[in-house]
JSON list of N, CA and C in Angstrom, two decimals:
[
{"chain": "A", "resi": 1, "resn": "MET", "atom": "N", "xyz": [8.99, 9.13, 14.44]},
{"chain": "A", "resi": 1, "resn": "MET", "atom": "CA", "xyz": [9.77, 9.99, 13.30]},
{"chain": "A", "resi": 1, "resn": "MET", "atom": "C", "xyz": [10.67, 9.32, 12.27]},
{"chain": "A", "resi": 2, "resn": "ASN", "atom": "N", "xyz": [10.90, 10.28, 11.34]},
{"chain": "A", "resi": 2, "resn": "ASN", "atom": "CA", "xyz": [11.84, 9.60, 10.20]},
{"chain": "A", "resi": 2, "resn": "ASN", "atom": "C", "xyz": [13.26, 9.79, 10.55]},
{"chain": "A", "resi": 3, "resn": "GLU", "atom": "N", "xyz": [13.65, 8.83, 10.29]},
{"chain": "A", "resi": 3, "resn": "GLU", "atom": "CA", "xyz": [15.29, 9.04, 10.75]},
{"chain": "A", "resi": 3, "resn": "GLU", "atom": "C", "xyz": [16.08, 10.26, 10.10]},
{"chain": "A", "resi": 4, "resn": "LEU", "atom": "N", "xyz": [15.73, 10.76, 9.10]},
{"chain": "A", "resi": 4, "resn": "LEU", "atom": "CA", "xyz": [16.26, 12.02, 8.46]},
{"chain": "A", "resi": 4, "resn": "LEU", "atom": "C", "xyz": [15.77, 13.04, 9.17]},
{"chain": "A", "resi": 5, "resn": "THR", "atom": "N", "xyz": [14.55, 13.02, 9.70]},
{"chain": "A", "resi": 5, "resn": "THR", "atom": "CA", "xyz": [14.13, 14.34, 10.67]},
{"chain": "A", "resi": 5, "resn": "THR", "atom": "C", "xyz": [14.84, 14.49, 12.04]},
{"chain": "A", "resi": 6, "resn": "GLU", "atom": "N", "xyz": [15.19, 13.21, 12.44]},
{"chain": "A", "resi": 6, "resn": "GLU", "atom": "CA", "xyz": [16.13, 13.16, 13.95]},
{"chain": "A", "resi": 6, "resn": "GLU", "atom": "C", "xyz": [17.18, 13.76, 13.63]},
{"chain": "A", "resi": 7, "resn": "LYS", "atom": "N", "xyz": [18.15, 13.40, 12.55]},
{"chain": "A", "resi": 7, "resn": "LYS", "atom": "CA", "xyz": [19.40, 13.70, 12.05]},
{"chain": "A", "resi": 7, "resn": "LYS", "atom": "C", "xyz": [19.31, 15.35, 12.01]},
{"chain": "A", "resi": 8, "resn": "SER", "atom": "N", "xyz": [18.41, 15.86, 11.63]},
{"chain": "A", "resi": 8, "resn": "SER", "atom": "CA", "xyz": [18.64, 17.02, 10.70]},
{"chain": "A", "resi": 8, "resn": "SER", "atom": "C", "xyz": [18.62, 18.25, 12.31]},
{"chain": "A", "resi": 9, "resn": "THR", "atom": "N", "xyz": [19.22, 19.41, 12.19]},
{"chain": "A", "resi": 9, "resn": "THR", "atom": "CA", "xyz": [19.55, 20.25, 13.51]},
{"chain": "A", "resi": 9, "resn": "THR", "atom": "C", "xyz": [18.79, 21.64, 13.01]},
{"chain": "A", "resi": 10, "resn": "ASP", "atom": "N", "xyz": [18.30, 21.81, 11.78]},
{"chain": "A", "resi": 10, "resn": "ASP", "atom": "CA", "xyz": [17.76, 23.03, 10.86]},
{"chain": "A", "resi": 10, "resn": "ASP", "atom": "C", "xyz": [16.36, 22.69, 11.21]},
{"chain": "A", "resi": 11, "resn": "GLU", "atom": "N", "xyz": [15.66, 23.58, 11.76]},
{"chain": "A", "resi": 11, "resn": "GLU", "atom": "CA", "xyz": [14.40, 23.37, 12.33]},
{"chain": "A", "resi": 11, "resn": "GLU", "atom": "C", "xyz": [13.46, 23.48, 10.92]},
{"chain": "A", "resi": 12, "resn": "GLY", "atom": "N", "xyz": [14.39, 24.85, 10.08]},
{"chain": "A", "resi": 12, "resn": "GLY", "atom": "CA", "xyz": [13.13, 24.95, 8.58]},
{"chain": "A", "resi": 12, "resn": "GLY", "atom": "C", "xyz": [13.64, 23.77, 7.91]},
{"chain": "A", "resi": 13, "resn": "GLU", "atom": "N", "xyz": [15.09, 22.88, 7.86]},
{"chain": "A", "resi": 13, "resn": "GLU", "atom": "CA", "xyz": [15.00, 21.84, 6.85]},
{"chain": "A", "resi": 13, "resn": "GLU", "atom": "C", "xyz": [13.72, 20.50, 7.49]},
{"chain": "A", "resi": 14, "resn": "ARG", "atom": "N", "xyz": [13.92, 20.65, 8.79]},
{"chain": "A", "resi": 14, "resn": "ARG", "atom": "CA", "xyz": [13.46, 19.39, 9.30]},
{"chain": "A", "resi": 14, "resn": "ARG", "atom": "C", "xyz": [11.61, 19.99, 9.46]},
{"chain": "A", "resi": 15, "resn": "ALA", "atom": "N", "xyz": [11.00, 20.72, 9.46]},
{"chain": "A", "resi": 15, "resn": "ALA", "atom": "CA", "xyz": [9.75, 21.21, 8.75]},
{"chain": "A", "resi": 15, "resn": "ALA", "atom": "C", "xyz": [9.59, 20.67, 7.38]},
{"chain": "A", "resi": 16, "resn": "LEU", "atom": "N", "xyz": [10.21, 21.03, 6.14]},
{"chain": "A", "resi": 16, "resn": "LEU", "atom": "CA", "xyz": [10.60, 20.63, 5.28]},
{"chain": "A", "resi": 16, "resn": "LEU", "atom": "C", "xyz": [10.42, 19.28, 4.88]},
{"chain": "A", "resi": 17, "resn": "LEU", "atom": "N", "xyz": [11.41, 18.40, 5.59]},
{"chain": "A", "resi": 17, "resn": "LEU", "atom": "CA", "xyz": [11.44, 17.13, 5.62]},
{"chain": "A", "resi": 17, "resn": "LEU", "atom": "C", "xyz": [9.84, 16.47, 6.18]},
{"chain": "A", "resi": 18, "resn": "LEU", "atom": "N", "xyz": [9.29, 16.97, 7.52]},
{"chain": "A", "resi": 18, "resn": "LEU", "atom": "CA", "xyz": [8.45, 16.68, 7.15]},
{"chain": "A", "resi": 18, "resn": "LEU", "atom": "C", "xyz": [7.04, 16.58, 6.82]},
{"chain": "A", "resi": 19, "resn": "ALA", "atom": "N", "xyz": [7.03, 17.99, 6.16]},
{"chain": "A", "resi": 19, "resn": "ALA", "atom": "CA", "xyz": [5.83, 18.07, 5.18]},
{"chain": "A", "resi": 19, "resn": "ALA", "atom": "C", "xyz": [6.10, 17.38, 4.25]},
{"chain": "A", "resi": 20, "resn": "THR", "atom": "N", "xyz": [7.39, 17.30, 3.70]},
{"chain": "A", "resi": 20, "resn": "THR", "atom": "CA", "xyz": [7.61, 15.97, 2.33]},
{"chain": "A", "resi": 20, "resn": "THR", "atom": "C", "xyz": [7.10, 14.89, 2.71]},
{"chain": "A", "resi": 21, "resn": "LEU", "atom": "N", "xyz": [7.31, 14.22, 3.86]},
{"chain": "A", "resi": 21, "resn": "LEU", "atom": "CA", "xyz": [6.93, 12.76, 4.34]},
{"chain": "A", "resi": 21, "resn": "LEU", "atom": "C", "xyz": [5.44, 13.02, 4.35]},
{"chain": "A", "resi": 22, "resn": "GLN", "atom": "N", "xyz": [4.51, 14.05, 4.84]},
{"chain": "A", "resi": 22, "resn": "GLN", "atom": "CA", "xyz": [3.26, 13.83, 5.06]},
{"chain": "A", "resi": 22, "resn": "GLN", "atom": "C", "xyz": [2.57, 13.88, 3.49]},
{"chain": "A", "resi": 23, "resn": "THR", "atom": "N", "xyz": [3.40, 14.64, 2.47]},
{"chain": "A", "resi": 23, "resn": "THR", "atom": "CA", "xyz": [2.98, 14.68, 1.22]},
{"chain": "A", "resi": 23, "resn": "THR", "atom": "C", "xyz": [3.11, 13.40, 0.69]},
{"chain": "A", "resi": 24, "resn": "ILE", "atom": "N", "xyz": [4.01, 12.59, 0.75]},
{"chain": "A", "resi": 24, "resn": "ILE", "atom": "CA", "xyz": [4.11, 11.38, 0.07]},
{"chain": "A", "resi": 24, "resn": "ILE", "atom": "C", "xyz": [3.04, 10.36, 1.04]},
{"chain": "A", "resi": 25, "resn": "GLU", "atom": "N", "xyz": [2.92, 10.62, 2.37]},
{"chain": "A", "resi": 25, "resn": "GLU", "atom": "CA", "xyz": [2.02, 9.50, 2.78]},
{"chain": "A", "resi": 25, "resn": "GLU", "atom": "C", "xyz": [0.79, 10.04, 2.39]},
{"chain": "A", "resi": 26, "resn": "GLU", "atom": "N", "xyz": [0.31, 10.84, 2.34]},
{"chain": "A", "resi": 26, "resn": "GLU", "atom": "CA", "xyz": [-0.93, 11.15, 1.94]},
{"chain": "A", "resi": 26, "resn": "GLU", "atom": "C", "xyz": [-1.10, 11.03, 0.42]},
{"chain": "A", "resi": 27, "resn": "GLN", "atom": "N", "xyz": [-0.28, 10.68, -0.31]},
{"chain": "A", "resi": 27, "resn": "GLN", "atom": "CA", "xyz": [-0.53, 10.72, -2.17]},
{"chain": "A", "resi": 27, "resn": "GLN", "atom": "C", "xyz": [-0.17, 8.82, -2.25]},
{"chain": "A", "resi": 28, "resn": "ASP", "atom": "N", "xyz": [0.23, 8.30, -1.24]},
{"chain": "A", "resi": 28, "resn": "ASP", "atom": "CA", "xyz": [0.53, 6.80, -0.92]},
{"chain": "A", "resi": 28, "resn": "ASP", "atom": "C", "xyz": [-0.91, 6.39, -0.81]},
{"chain": "A", "resi": 29, "resn": "HIS", "atom": "N", "xyz": [-1.31, 6.74, 0.36]},
{"chain": "A", "resi": 29, "resn": "HIS", "atom": "CA", "xyz": [-2.97, 6.41, 0.52]},
{"chain": "A", "resi": 29, "resn": "HIS", "atom": "C", "xyz": [-4.07, 6.52, -0.59]},
{"chain": "A", "resi": 30, "resn": "ARG", "atom": "N", "xyz": [-3.79, 8.04, -1.59]},
{"chain": "A", "resi": 30, "resn": "ARG", "atom": "CA", "xyz": [-4.94, 7.92, -2.49]},
{"chain": "A", "resi": 30, "resn": "ARG", "atom": "C", "xyz": [-4.41, 7.20, -3.73]},
{"chain": "A", "resi": 31, "resn": "LEU", "atom": "N", "xyz": [-3.21, 6.79, -3.68]},
{"chain": "A", "resi": 31, "resn": "LEU", "atom": "CA", "xyz": [-2.68, 5.70, -5.11]},
{"chain": "A", "resi": 31, "resn": "LEU", "atom": "C", "xyz": [-3.49, 4.72, -4.58]},
{"chain": "A", "resi": 32, "resn": "THR", "atom": "N", "xyz": [-3.30, 3.93, -3.03]},
{"chain": "A", "resi": 32, "resn": "THR", "atom": "CA", "xyz": [-4.10, 2.79, -2.86]},
{"chain": "A", "resi": 32, "resn": "THR", "atom": "C", "xyz": [-5.35, 2.76, -2.44]},
{"chain": "A", "resi": 33, "resn": "LEU", "atom": "N", "xyz": [-6.35, 3.65, -2.55]},
{"chain": "A", "resi": 33, "resn": "LEU", "atom": "CA", "xyz": [-7.70, 3.62, -3.02]},
{"chain": "A", "resi": 33, "resn": "LEU", "atom": "C", "xyz": [-7.75, 4.02, -4.48]},
{"chain": "A", "resi": 34, "resn": "ALA", "atom": "N", "xyz": [-6.67, 4.33, -5.36]},
{"chain": "A", "resi": 34, "resn": "ALA", "atom": "CA", "xyz": [-7.23, 4.23, -6.90]},
{"chain": "A", "resi": 34, "resn": "ALA", "atom": "C", "xyz": [-7.05, 2.80, -7.02]},
{"chain": "A", "resi": 35, "resn": "ALA", "atom": "N", "xyz": [-5.99, 2.17, -6.61]},
{"chain": "A", "resi": 35, "resn": "ALA", "atom": "CA", "xyz": [-5.48, 0.72, -7.09]},
{"chain": "A", "resi": 35, "resn": "ALA", "atom": "C", "xyz": [-6.40, -0.09, -6.66]},
{"chain": "A", "resi": 36, "resn": "GLY", "atom": "N", "xyz": [-7.38, -0.11, -5.58]},
{"chain": "A", "resi": 36, "resn": "GLY", "atom": "CA", "xyz": [-8.31, -0.58, -5.15]},
{"chain": "A", "resi": 36, "resn": "GLY", "atom": "C", "xyz": [-9.88, -0.20, -5.83]},
{"chain": "A", "resi": 37, "resn": "GLU", "atom": "N", "xyz": [-9.83, 0.83, -6.24]},
{"chain": "A", "resi": 37, "resn": "GLU", "atom": "CA", "xyz": [-10.90, 1.04, -7.13]},
{"chain": "A", "resi": 37, "resn": "GLU", "atom": "C", "xyz": [-11.01, 0.26, -8.19]},
{"chain": "A", "resi": 38, "resn": "LEU", "atom": "N", "xyz": [-9.37, 0.61, -9.03]},
{"chain": "A", "resi": 38, "resn": "LEU", "atom": "CA", "xyz": [-9.34, -0.16, -10.42]},
{"chain": "A", "resi": 38, "resn": "LEU", "atom": "C", "xyz": [-9.66, -1.11, -10.32]},
{"chain": "A", "resi": 39, "resn": "ASP", "atom": "N", "xyz": [-9.01, -2.06, -9.67]},
{"chain": "A", "resi": 39, "resn": "ASP", "atom": "CA", "xyz": [-8.67, -3.57, -9.39]},
{"chain": "A", "resi": 39, "resn": "ASP", "atom": "C", "xyz": [-10.30, -4.09, -9.12]},
{"chain": "A", "resi": 40, "resn": "GLY", "atom": "N", "xyz": [-11.18, -3.28, -8.24]},
{"chain": "A", "resi": 40, "resn": "GLY", "atom": "CA", "xyz": [-12.89, -3.34, -8.06]},
{"chain": "A", "resi": 40, "resn": "GLY", "atom": "C", "xyz": [-13.60, -3.41, -9.39]},
{"chain": "A", "resi": 41, "resn": "ARG", "atom": "N", "xyz": [-13.16, -2.35, -9.82]},
{"chain": "A", "resi": 41, "resn": "ARG", "atom": "CA", "xyz": [-13.79, -2.35, -11.43]},
{"chain": "A", "resi": 41, "resn": "ARG", "atom": "C", "xyz": [-13.31, -3.39, -12.48]},
{"chain": "A", "resi": 42, "resn": "ALA", "atom": "N", "xyz": [-11.71, -3.81, -12.29]},
{"chain": "A", "resi": 42, "resn": "ALA", "atom": "CA", "xyz": [-11.08, -5.43, -13.43]},
{"chain": "A", "resi": 42, "resn": "ALA", "atom": "C", "xyz": [-12.09, -6.34, -13.06]},
{"chain": "A", "resi": 43, "resn": "TRP", "atom": "N", "xyz": [-12.14, -6.61, -11.59]},
{"chain": "A", "resi": 43, "resn": "TRP", "atom": "CA", "xyz": [-13.11, -7.76, -11.13]},
{"chain": "A", "resi": 43, "resn": "TRP", "atom": "C", "xyz": [-14.46, -7.71, -11.15]},
{"chain": "A", "resi": 44, "resn": "GLY", "atom": "N", "xyz": [-15.24, -6.40, -11.98]},
{"chain": "A", "resi": 44, "resn": "GLY", "atom": "CA", "xyz": [-16.57, -6.01, -12.21]},
{"chain": "A", "resi": 44, "resn": "GLY", "atom": "C", "xyz": [-17.29, -6.21, -11.01]},
{"chain": "A", "resi": 45, "resn": "GLY", "atom": "N", "xyz": [-16.43, -5.70, -10.00]},
{"chain": "A", "resi": 45, "resn": "GLY", "atom": "CA", "xyz": [-17.01, -5.18, -8.48]},
{"chain": "A", "resi": 45, "resn": "GLY", "atom": "C", "xyz": [-17.60, -6.47, -7.99]},
{"chain": "A", "resi": 46, "resn": "LYS", "atom": "N", "xyz": [-17.05, -7.87, -8.34]},
{"chain": "A", "resi": 46, "resn": "LYS", "atom": "CA", "xyz": [-17.68, -9.00, -7.90]},
{"chain": "A", "resi": 46, "resn": "LYS", "atom": "C", "xyz": [-16.34, -10.08, -7.08]},
{"chain": "A", "resi": 47, "resn": "ARG", "atom": "N", "xyz": [-15.66, -9.06, -7.01]},
{"chain": "A", "resi": 47, "resn": "ARG", "atom": "CA", "xyz": [-14.48, -10.37, -6.29]},
{"chain": "A", "resi": 47, "resn": "ARG", "atom": "C", "xyz": [-14.53, -10.17, -4.53]},
{"chain": "A", "resi": 48, "resn": "SER", "atom": "N", "xyz": [-14.58, -11.44, -4.49]},
{"chain": "A", "resi": 48, "resn": "SER", "atom": "CA", "xyz": [-14.66, -11.59, -2.97]},
{"chain": "A", "resi": 48, "resn": "SER", "atom": "C", "xyz": [-13.65, -11.52, -2.12]},
{"chain": "A", "resi": 49, "resn": "ASN", "atom": "N", "xyz": [-13.15, -11.30, -1.15]},
{"chain": "A", "resi": 49, "resn": "ASN", "atom": "CA", "xyz": [-11.79, -11.55, -0.64]},
{"chain": "A", "resi": 49, "resn": "ASN", "atom": "C", "xyz": [-11.77, -12.76, 0.40]}
]
């Protein structure tokens, strides 16, 4: 669990922080996928790792 949520004593605040963290993680995942797709397009889909 995140340090901010561990220090929070207010349940509403804790729920908001957790929802915010979840949203950030989801957006990070989407951006990572989009970056990978763009990288693949830049290499013409022929890049080997």
